[in-house]
């Protein structure tokens, strides 16, 4: 195991956690009418999770089947989850507050 891999995994987890919490906050603000969210956002937040989990599992499995170490498989799965959280955060943060 690369000695810095644990630090990378920790930093990735922190970034994903920050993005996920930001998305949750914007969605809750949208439900309250304080953030401008699309009409289908409530449905979207439920529908996206199974796909994200499947993609993350697929990435981890591919890494393991390719002979990579478990820490690399974890990084591969976190990269897929991170793509989803980053995309949601960028998409929702561009919409802005709902009172304008």
Backbone as a printed PyTorch tensor [residue, N CA C, xyz], in Angstrom:
tensor([[[  0.8420,  -1.1850,   0.0000],
         [  0.0000,   0.0000,   0.0000],
         [  0.8850,   1.2450,   0.0000]],

        [[  0.5220,   2.1570,  -0.8650],
         [  1.1960,   3.4420,  -0.9180],
         [  0.9430,   4.1770,   0.4040]],

        [[  1.9810,   4.6390,   1.0840],
         [  1.7850,   5.2930,   2.3810],
         [  0.8750,   6.5210,   2.3220]],

        [[  0.8490,   7.1830,   1.2030],
         [  0.0080,   8.3660,   1.0830],
         [ -1.4320,   8.0460,   0.6780]],

        [[ -1.6820,   6.7840,   0.3440],
         [ -3.0230,   6.4030,  -0.1090],
         [ -4.0690,   6.6180,   0.9780]],

        [[ -3.7100,   6.3340,   2.2300],
         [ -4.6600,   6.5420,   3.3240],
         [ -5.0250,   8.0160,   3.4500]],

        [[ -4.0660,   8.8900,   3.2350],
         [ -4.3460,  10.3340,   3.2910],
         [ -5.2460,  10.7340,   2.1310]],

        [[ -4.9650,  10.2050,   0.9400],
         [ -5.8080,  10.5130,  -0.2250],
         [ -7.2410,  10.0460,   0.0000]],

        [[ -7.3940,   8.8410,   0.5320],
         [ -8.7240,   8.3030,   0.7930],
         [ -9.4470,   9.1920,   1.8080]],

        [[ -8.7480,   9.6040,   2.8470],
         [ -9.3500,  10.4750,   3.8470],
         [ -9.7760,  11.8190,   3.2840]],

        [[ -8.9240,  12.4020,   2.4510],
         [ -9.2620,  13.6830,   1.8300],
         [-10.4370,  13.5400,   0.8600]],

        [[-10.4570,  12.4420,   0.1090],
         [-11.5870,  12.1940,  -0.7920],
         [-12.8810,  12.0340,  -0.0010]],

        [[-12.8160,  11.3000,   1.0950],
         [-14.0010,  11.1010,   1.9270],
         [-14.4890,  12.4250,   2.5030]],

        [[-13.5710,  13.2760,   2.9240],
         [-13.9500,  14.5870,   3.4550],
         [-14.6090,  15.4440,   2.3780]],

        [[-14.0420,  15.4410,   1.1710],
         [-14.6140,  16.2210,   0.0680],
         [-16.0060,  15.7190,  -0.2850]],

        [[-16.1530,  14.4030,  -0.3850],
         [-17.4520,  13.8180,  -0.7080],
         [-18.4610,  14.1590,   0.3860]],

        [[-18.0370,  14.0780,   1.6370],
         [-18.9250,  14.4100,   2.7430],
         [-19.3670,  15.8650,   2.7000]],

        [[-18.4320,  16.7680,   2.4170],
         [-18.7690,  18.1900,   2.3130],
         [-19.7510,  18.4220,   1.1670]],

        [[-19.4700,  17.8300,   0.0120],
         [-20.3610,  18.0150,  -1.1370],
         [-21.7430,  17.4400,  -0.8670]],

        [[-21.7860,  16.2570,  -0.2690],
         [-23.0760,  15.6220,   0.0200],
         [-23.8910,  16.4740,   0.9920]],

        [[-23.2430,  16.9840,   2.0330],
         [-23.9630,  17.8290,   2.9930],
         [-24.4270,  19.1270,   2.3530]],

        [[-23.6390,  19.6750,   1.4600],
         [-24.0410,  20.8950,   0.7570],
         [-25.2570,  20.6370,  -0.1210]],

        [[-25.2540,  19.5080,  -0.8120],
         [-26.3880,  19.1430,  -1.6670],
         [-27.6330,  18.9360,  -0.8130]],

        [[-27.4930,  18.2550,   0.3090],
         [-28.6320,  18.0460,   1.2060],
         [-29.1750,  19.3900,   1.6800]],

        [[-28.2820,  20.2940,   2.0660],
         [-28.7210,  21.6160,   2.5400],
         [-29.4660,  22.3720,   1.4490]],

        [[-28.9600,  22.3330,   0.2110],
         [-29.6320,  23.0470,  -0.8740],
         [-30.9800,  22.4070,  -1.1940]],

        [[-31.0470,  21.0860,  -1.1330],
         [-32.3180,  20.4110,  -1.4070],
         [-33.3370,  20.7080,  -0.3110]],

        [[-32.9030,  20.6960,   0.9420],
         [-33.8250,  21.0310,   2.0260],
         [-34.2780,  22.4810,   1.9230]],

        [[-33.3620,  23.3670,   1.5670],
         [-33.7400,  24.7630,   1.3530],
         [-34.7160,  24.8740,   0.1870]],

        [[-34.5410,  24.0370,  -0.8210],
         [-35.4710,  24.0180,  -1.9490],
         [-36.8540,  23.5580,  -1.5360]],

        [[-36.9220,  22.5510,  -0.6770],
         [-38.2120,  22.0830,  -0.1770],
         [-38.9060,  23.1980,   0.6040]],

        [[-38.1240,  23.9840,   1.3340],
         [-38.6720,  25.0890,   2.1270],
         [-38.9490,  26.3280,   1.2760]],

        [[-38.5830,  26.2860,  -0.0030],
         [-38.8080,  27.4190,  -0.8870],
         [-37.7350,  28.4910,  -0.8160]],

        [[-36.6030,  28.1610,  -0.2050],
         [-35.5290,  29.1360,  -0.0440],
         [-34.4170,  28.9920,  -1.0790]],

        [[-34.4410,  27.9210,  -1.8470],
         [-33.4260,  27.6890,  -2.8740],
         [-34.1380,  27.2910,  -4.1460]],

        [[-33.6740,  27.7790,  -5.2620],
         [-34.2790,  27.4990,  -6.5460],
         [-33.8340,  26.1090,  -7.0190]],

        [[-34.7380,  25.1340,  -6.9460],
         [-34.4290,  23.7730,  -7.3880],
         [-35.4340,  23.3700,  -8.4750]],

        [[-35.0510,  22.4410,  -9.3450],
         [-35.9950,  21.9800, -10.3700],
         [-37.1970,  21.2800,  -9.7300]],

        [[-38.2920,  21.2400, -10.4530],
         [-39.5090,  20.6080,  -9.9400],
         [-39.3130,  19.1310,  -9.6240]],

        [[-38.4520,  18.4510, -10.3580],
         [-38.2630,  17.0110, -10.1750],
         [-37.1470,  16.6700,  -9.1810]],

        [[-36.6600,  17.6500,  -8.4290],
         [-35.5120,  17.4190,  -7.5510],
         [-35.8030,  16.3940,  -6.4620]],

        [[-37.0160,  16.4080,  -5.8970],
         [-37.3490,  15.4370,  -4.8540],
         [-37.3100,  14.0110,  -5.3840]],

        [[-37.8040,  13.8100,  -6.5710],
         [-37.7450,  12.4860,  -7.1910],
         [-36.3170,  12.1260,  -7.5730]],

        [[-35.6030,  13.0880,  -8.0820],
         [-34.2240,  12.8490,  -8.5250],
         [-33.3310,  12.3930,  -7.3720]],

        [[-33.5170,  13.0140,  -6.1840],
         [-32.6420,  12.6700,  -5.0700],
         [-32.8760,  11.2370,  -4.5910]],

        [[-34.0150,  10.6710,  -4.9010],
         [-34.2840,   9.2800,  -4.5500],
         [-33.7960,   8.3430,  -5.6520]],

        [[-34.0200,   8.7250,  -6.8950],
         [-33.6750,   7.8610,  -8.0240],
         [-32.1810,   7.7390,  -8.2570]],

        [[-31.3890,   8.7400,  -7.9060],
         [-29.9650,   8.7340,  -8.2510],
         [-29.1310,   7.8040,  -7.3730]],

        [[-29.6010,   7.5010,  -6.1830],
         [-28.7790,   6.7560,  -5.2320],
         [-28.4850,   5.3210,  -5.6680]],

        [[-29.4940,   4.5420,  -6.1040],
         [-29.1690,   3.1670,  -6.5310],
         [-28.1600,   3.1180,  -7.6760]],

        [[-28.2940,   4.0260,  -8.6270],
         [-27.3500,   4.0570,  -9.7540],
         [-25.9410,   4.3950,  -9.2680]],

        [[-25.8300,   5.3690,  -8.3720],
         [-24.5130,   5.7580,  -7.8550],
         [-23.8650,   4.6010,  -7.0990]],

        [[-24.6440,   3.8830,  -6.3210],
         [-24.1020,   2.7380,  -5.5670],
         [-23.6580,   1.6310,  -6.5190]],

        [[-24.4640,   1.3590,  -7.5320],
         [-24.0820,   0.3360,  -8.5120],
         [-22.8070,   0.7200,  -9.2570]],

        [[-22.7010,   1.9700,  -9.6550],
         [-21.4980,   2.4200, -10.3600],
         [-20.2670,   2.3290,  -9.4610]],

        [[-20.4180,   2.6910,  -8.1960],
         [-19.2960,   2.6160,  -7.2550],
         [-18.8770,   1.1660,  -7.0350]],

        [[-19.8440,   0.2830,  -6.8710],
         [-19.5290,  -1.1360,  -6.7110],
         [-18.8670,  -1.7220,  -7.9440]],

        [[-19.3450,  -1.3160,  -9.1020],
         [-18.7650,  -1.7830, -10.3610],
         [-17.3120,  -1.3240, -10.4880]],

        [[-17.0530,  -0.0730, -10.1240],
         [-15.6860,   0.4560, -10.1940],
         [-14.7620,  -0.2970,  -9.2420]],

        [[-15.2490,  -0.5780,  -8.0370],
         [-14.4350,  -1.3170,  -7.0660],
         [-14.1780,  -2.7430,  -7.5530]],

        [[-15.2080,  -3.3940,  -8.0630],
         [-15.0510,  -4.7590,  -8.5600],
         [-14.0800,  -4.8140,  -9.7330]],

        [[-14.2010,  -3.8740, -10.6530],
         [-13.2700,  -3.8360, -11.7880],
         [-11.8380,  -3.6520, -11.3170]],

        [[-11.6430,  -2.7910, -10.3220],
         [-10.2940,  -2.5740,  -9.8050],
         [ -9.7450,  -3.8580,  -9.1790]],

        [[-10.5740,  -4.5440,  -8.4070],
         [-10.1200,  -5.7860,  -7.7710],
         [ -9.8410,  -6.8730,  -8.8050]],

        [[-10.7250,  -6.9840,  -9.8000],
         [-10.5200,  -8.0030, -10.8380],
         [ -9.3190,  -7.6940, -11.7250]],

        [[ -8.9200,  -6.4400, -11.7460],
         [ -7.7340,  -6.0460, -12.5080],
         [ -6.4560,  -6.2320, -11.7100]],

        [[ -6.5890,  -6.7260, -10.4880],
         [ -5.4120,  -7.0130,  -9.6720],
         [ -4.9740,  -5.8830,  -8.7620]],

        [[ -5.7720,  -4.8360,  -8.6510],
         [ -5.4120,  -3.7230,  -7.7770],
         [ -5.6680,  -4.0850,  -6.3180]],

        [[ -5.0210,  -3.3740,  -5.4380],
         [ -5.1680,  -3.6140,  -4.0070],
         [ -6.5190,  -3.0780,  -3.5140]],

        [[ -6.9440,  -3.5340,  -2.3370],
         [ -8.2250,  -3.0480,  -1.8030],
         [ -8.2960,  -1.5310,  -1.6400]],

        [[ -7.1870,  -0.9060,  -1.2740],
         [ -7.2290,   0.5510,  -1.1370],
         [ -7.4520,   1.2340,  -2.4820]],

        [[ -6.9210,   0.6640,  -3.5380],
         [ -7.1680,   1.2160,  -4.8840],
         [ -8.6210,   0.9800,  -5.3040]],

        [[ -9.1700,  -0.1670,  -4.9140],
         [-10.5810,  -0.4390,  -5.2140],
         [-11.4770,   0.5550,  -4.4820]],

        [[-11.1460,   0.8530,  -3.2290],
         [-11.9040,   1.8400,  -2.4730],
         [-11.8090,   3.2130,  -3.1320]],

        [[-10.6200,   3.5780,  -3.5630],
         [-10.4420,   4.8590,  -4.2460],
         [-11.2580,   4.9230,  -5.5390]],

        [[-11.3050,   3.8230,  -6.2630],
         [-12.0730,   3.7870,  -7.5090],
         [-13.5620,   3.9680,  -7.2320]],

        [[-14.0600,   3.3160,  -6.1880],
         [-15.4830,   3.4540,  -5.8750],
         [-15.7980,   4.8550,  -5.3690]],

        [[-14.8960,   5.4110,  -4.5700],
         [-15.1160,   6.7680,  -4.0640],
         [-15.0550,   7.7950,  -5.1900]],

        [[-14.2590,   7.5330,  -6.1980],
         [-14.1860,   8.4510,  -7.3420],
         [-15.5420,   8.5310,  -8.0390]],

        [[-16.2110,   7.3910,  -8.1830],
         [-17.5370,   7.3860,  -8.8280],
         [-18.5640,   8.1320,  -7.9850]],

        [[-18.5610,   7.8800,  -6.6710],
         [-19.4840,   8.5880,  -5.7820],
         [-19.1730,  10.0880,  -5.8270]],

        [[-17.8850,  10.4250,  -5.8110],
         [-17.4750,  11.8240,  -5.8480],
         [-17.9180,  12.5380,  -7.1120]],

        [[-17.9640,  11.8240,  -8.2220],
         [-18.4400,  12.4410,  -9.4630],
         [-19.9060,  12.8450,  -9.3300]],

        [[-20.6810,  12.0040,  -8.6770],
         [-22.1010,  12.3130,  -8.4830],
         [-22.2870,  13.4890,  -7.5240]],

        [[-21.5740,  13.4640,  -6.3960],
         [-21.7400,  14.5580,  -5.4320],
         [-21.2610,  15.8810,  -6.0160]],

        [[-20.1710,  15.8440,  -6.7510],
         [-19.6520,  17.0750,  -7.3550],
         [-20.6220,  17.6200,  -8.3940]],

        [[-21.1620,  16.7440,  -9.2200],
         [-22.1070,  17.1930, -10.2500],
         [-23.3580,  17.7930,  -9.6180]],

        [[-23.8730,  17.1480,  -8.5670],
         [-25.0580,  17.6870,  -7.8940],
         [-24.7650,  19.0350,  -7.2560]],

        [[-23.6210,  19.1510,  -6.6140],
         [-23.2760,  20.4050,  -5.9560],
         [-23.1360,  21.5300,  -6.9810]],

        [[-22.4490,  21.2670,  -8.0790],
         [-22.2940,  22.2850,  -9.1130],
         [-23.6440,  22.6760,  -9.7120]],

        [[-24.4720,  21.6850,  -9.9980],
         [-25.7700,  21.9430, -10.6180],
         [-26.6670,  22.7670,  -9.7000]],

        [[-26.7560,  22.3800,  -8.4330],
         [-27.6560,  23.0830,  -7.5160],
         [-27.1060,  24.4420,  -7.0750]],

        [[-25.7980,  24.5450,  -6.9130],
         [-25.2360,  25.8220,  -6.4550],
         [-25.3730,  26.9060,  -7.5140]],

        [[-25.4620,  26.5430,  -8.7700],
         [-25.6370,  27.5310,  -9.8350],
         [-27.0530,  28.0880,  -9.8700]],

        [[-27.9860,  27.3960,  -9.2590],
         [-29.3930,  27.8310,  -9.3010],
         [-29.6700,  28.9800,  -8.3470]],

        [[-29.0230,  29.0130,  -7.2150],
         [-29.1180,  30.1320,  -6.2880],
         [-30.3490,  30.1480,  -5.4200]],

        [[-30.4070,  31.1560,  -4.5560],
         [-31.5440,  31.2880,  -3.6350],
         [-32.8600,  31.4500,  -4.3770]],

        [[-33.9280,  31.0180,  -3.7420],
         [-35.2400,  31.0280,  -4.3780],
         [-36.0370,  32.3030,  -4.1830]],

        [[-35.4940,  33.2480,  -3.4490],
         [-36.2880,  34.4570,  -3.2030],
         [-36.0190,  35.5690,  -4.1900]],

        [[-35.1840,  35.3440,  -5.1780],
         [-34.9260,  36.3610,  -6.2010],
         [-35.8830,  36.2380,  -7.3450]]])
